[in-house]
Amino acid sequence: MESIIAQERKRYHERLLREGVLTIDKNGVPSNADKSSNISKRIALGIANKLMAETQDKSVGQTSGAKFEQLNMEFLANTFPKLQNLRPGAWHITKLGNRNSMKTSSFAQYEHLEYLNRLTVYDRKLAAAMGNDYMVAPDVVVYRETDISDLPLDLAI
């Protein structure tokens, strides 16, 4: 008997292939590879071959990226809540995006990035030094609702 996670992983892989997210182009480069990195191409080709990806044209623009984000979010939503015995709590799996009212800075571990972003508006040297490389924007986040009963007794009072 297969575990729920194994079943969902199989379904996830099937959807990656069926929806054209994981493909191999006519040059033998998988869609999940950094085409400028030989090691990335080799690793990605190994994965694509194991899953039996087909050779086809890559999706235009951000289409496959958006599908990939959605498939990842759905996989997490179908599996993570089933791990309540390991990680109890009210968990949420959310796909962030331009139209979502929830932004990266809504999460404590990323709030400093919004501050840095505001600083770069007023400091051109800082903006040049940081470039765009420091701005973190996760596509999918998994977070747990905080509950005062989770705090140690001396902090909850």
Protein backbone atom coordinates (compact mmCIF):
# COMPACT_ATOMS: atom_id res chain seq x y z
CA MET A 1 0.00 0.00 0.00
CA GLU A 2 1.36 3.40 -1.05
CA SER A 3 1.47 6.31 1.39
CA ILE A 4 -0.59 9.41 0.72
CA ILE A 5 2.59 11.39 0.05
CA ALA A 6 3.82 8.80 -2.48
CA GLN A 7 0.42 8.88 -4.23
CA GLU A 8 0.43 12.68 -4.34
CA ARG A 9 4.04 12.77 -5.57
CA LYS A 10 3.12 10.46 -8.44
CA ARG A 11 0.12 12.66 -9.29
CA TYR A 12 2.32 15.78 -9.08
CA HIS A 13 4.89 14.30 -11.50
CA GLU A 14 2.13 13.23 -13.91
CA ARG A 15 0.72 16.78 -13.92
CA LEU A 16 4.17 18.32 -14.50
CA LEU A 17 4.38 16.24 -17.67
CA ARG A 18 0.75 16.43 -18.81
CA GLU A 19 0.56 20.22 -18.40
CA GLY A 20 3.84 20.77 -20.24
CA VAL A 21 5.70 22.21 -17.27
CA LEU A 22 8.53 19.66 -17.42
CA THR A 23 9.75 19.26 -21.00
CA ILE A 24 12.99 18.86 -22.92
CA ASP A 25 13.65 21.30 -25.74
CA LYS A 26 15.04 20.40 -29.18
CA ASN A 27 18.58 21.12 -27.87
CA GLY A 28 18.17 18.57 -25.07
CA VAL A 29 17.81 21.18 -22.31
CA PRO A 30 15.08 20.45 -19.75
CA SER A 31 12.68 23.23 -18.81
CA ASN A 32 13.74 22.92 -15.16
CA ALA A 33 17.43 23.61 -15.90
CA ASP A 34 19.54 26.72 -15.75
CA LYS A 35 20.67 26.56 -19.37
CA SER A 36 23.89 28.44 -18.58
CA SER A 37 25.00 25.81 -16.04
CA ASN A 38 26.24 22.41 -17.22
CA ILE A 39 25.70 20.78 -13.81
CA SER A 40 22.15 22.15 -13.68
CA LYS A 41 21.44 20.77 -17.15
CA ARG A 42 22.82 17.33 -16.23
CA ILE A 43 20.82 17.12 -12.99
CA ALA A 44 17.64 18.42 -14.66
CA LEU A 45 18.05 15.99 -17.57
CA GLY A 46 18.39 13.10 -15.13
CA ILE A 47 15.12 14.12 -13.46
CA ALA A 48 13.35 14.72 -16.79
CA ASN A 49 14.49 11.35 -18.15
CA LYS A 50 13.46 9.50 -14.99
CA LEU A 51 9.98 11.04 -15.25
CA MET A 52 9.93 10.40 -19.03
CA ALA A 53 9.51 14.02 -20.12
CA GLU A 54 8.92 14.57 -23.81
CA THR A 55 10.72 16.84 -26.24
CA GLN A 56 8.61 19.87 -27.05
CA ASP A 57 8.77 23.64 -27.24
CA LYS A 58 8.94 25.40 -23.90
CA SER A 59 5.84 27.35 -22.83
CA VAL A 60 5.87 31.02 -23.72
CA GLY A 61 6.83 33.63 -21.10
CA GLN A 62 5.87 32.95 -17.51
CA THR A 63 3.13 30.42 -18.37
CA SER A 64 5.05 27.34 -17.22
CA GLY A 65 6.40 29.19 -14.17
CA ALA A 66 2.90 30.06 -13.02
CA LYS A 67 1.75 26.47 -13.61
CA PHE A 68 4.78 25.17 -11.71
CA GLU A 69 3.98 27.44 -8.73
CA GLN A 70 0.35 26.27 -8.77
CA LEU A 71 1.28 22.59 -8.96
CA ASN A 72 3.73 22.99 -6.08
CA MET A 73 1.14 24.76 -3.96
CA GLU A 74 -1.43 22.06 -4.67
CA PHE A 75 1.06 19.28 -3.81
CA LEU A 76 1.84 20.96 -0.50
CA ALA A 77 -1.87 21.59 0.21
CA ASN A 78 -2.63 17.92 -0.46
CA THR A 79 0.17 16.57 1.74
CA PHE A 80 1.37 18.96 4.44
CA PRO A 81 -1.89 19.13 6.43
CA LYS A 82 -1.78 15.34 6.73
CA LEU A 83 1.35 15.67 8.87
CA GLN A 84 -0.54 17.06 11.88
CA ASN A 85 1.02 14.46 14.17
CA LEU A 86 4.47 15.86 13.30
CA ARG A 87 3.62 19.56 13.01
CA PRO A 88 0.33 20.33 14.78
CA GLY A 89 -1.41 23.62 14.22
CA ALA A 90 -3.54 25.54 11.78
CA TRP A 91 -1.37 25.58 8.66
CA HIS A 92 -1.90 27.55 5.48
CA ILE A 93 -0.31 27.04 2.08
CA THR A 94 -0.57 30.17 -0.06
CA LYS A 95 0.66 31.15 -3.49
CA LEU A 96 1.92 34.71 -3.34
CA GLY A 97 1.63 36.86 -6.38
CA ASN A 98 1.04 40.36 -7.64
CA ARG A 99 -2.71 40.14 -7.04
CA ASN A 100 -2.50 38.62 -3.57
CA SER A 101 -3.03 41.08 -0.72
CA MET A 102 -0.53 39.07 1.33
CA LYS A 103 3.04 40.05 0.49
CA THR A 104 6.41 38.66 1.45
CA SER A 105 6.80 41.43 4.02
CA SER A 106 3.72 40.05 5.83
CA PHE A 107 5.99 37.38 7.30
CA ALA A 108 8.38 38.19 10.15
CA GLN A 109 11.37 36.48 8.52
CA TYR A 110 11.04 38.72 5.45
CA GLU A 111 9.90 42.04 6.92
CA HIS A 112 13.43 43.48 6.84
CA LEU A 113 13.37 43.16 3.03
CA GLU A 114 10.60 45.74 2.76
CA TYR A 115 12.67 48.08 4.93
CA LEU A 116 15.72 47.56 2.71
CA ASN A 117 13.62 48.13 -0.39
CA ARG A 118 12.41 51.47 1.00
CA LEU A 119 15.99 52.46 1.82
CA THR A 120 17.13 51.82 -1.75
CA VAL A 121 14.58 54.35 -3.01
CA TYR A 122 16.43 57.10 -1.13
CA ASP A 123 19.99 55.82 -1.40
CA ARG A 124 21.22 55.22 -4.96
CA LYS A 125 24.56 53.84 -3.78
CA LEU A 126 22.79 51.26 -1.64
CA ALA A 127 20.46 50.42 -4.55
CA ALA A 128 23.44 49.94 -6.88
CA ALA A 129 25.32 47.85 -4.33
CA MET A 130 22.35 45.56 -3.66
CA GLY A 131 21.03 45.30 -7.19
CA ASN A 132 18.00 43.05 -7.55
CA ASP A 133 19.71 39.96 -6.19
CA TYR A 134 18.78 40.53 -2.56
CA MET A 135 15.04 40.85 -3.00
CA VAL A 136 13.51 37.55 -1.98
CA ALA A 137 10.08 36.73 -3.28
CA PRO A 138 8.91 33.20 -2.49
CA ASP A 139 6.18 31.96 -4.80
CA VAL A 140 4.54 29.68 -2.26
CA VAL A 141 4.62 30.01 1.51
CA VAL A 142 3.66 27.57 4.23
CA TYR A 143 2.80 29.24 7.50
CA ARG A 144 1.10 28.40 10.76
CA GLU A 145 -1.37 30.56 12.60
CA THR A 146 0.05 31.76 15.85
CA ASP A 147 -1.84 30.87 18.95
CA ILE A 148 -1.16 32.34 22.35
CA SER A 149 -1.43 28.85 23.84
CA ASP A 150 1.70 27.95 21.84
CA LEU A 151 3.80 30.43 23.82
CA PRO A 152 5.69 29.43 26.95
CA LEU A 153 3.58 30.14 30.04
CA ASP A 154 5.72 33.10 31.18
CA LEU A 155 5.30 34.81 27.77
CA ALA A 156 1.58 34.10 27.43
CA ILE A 157 0.68 36.12 30.50
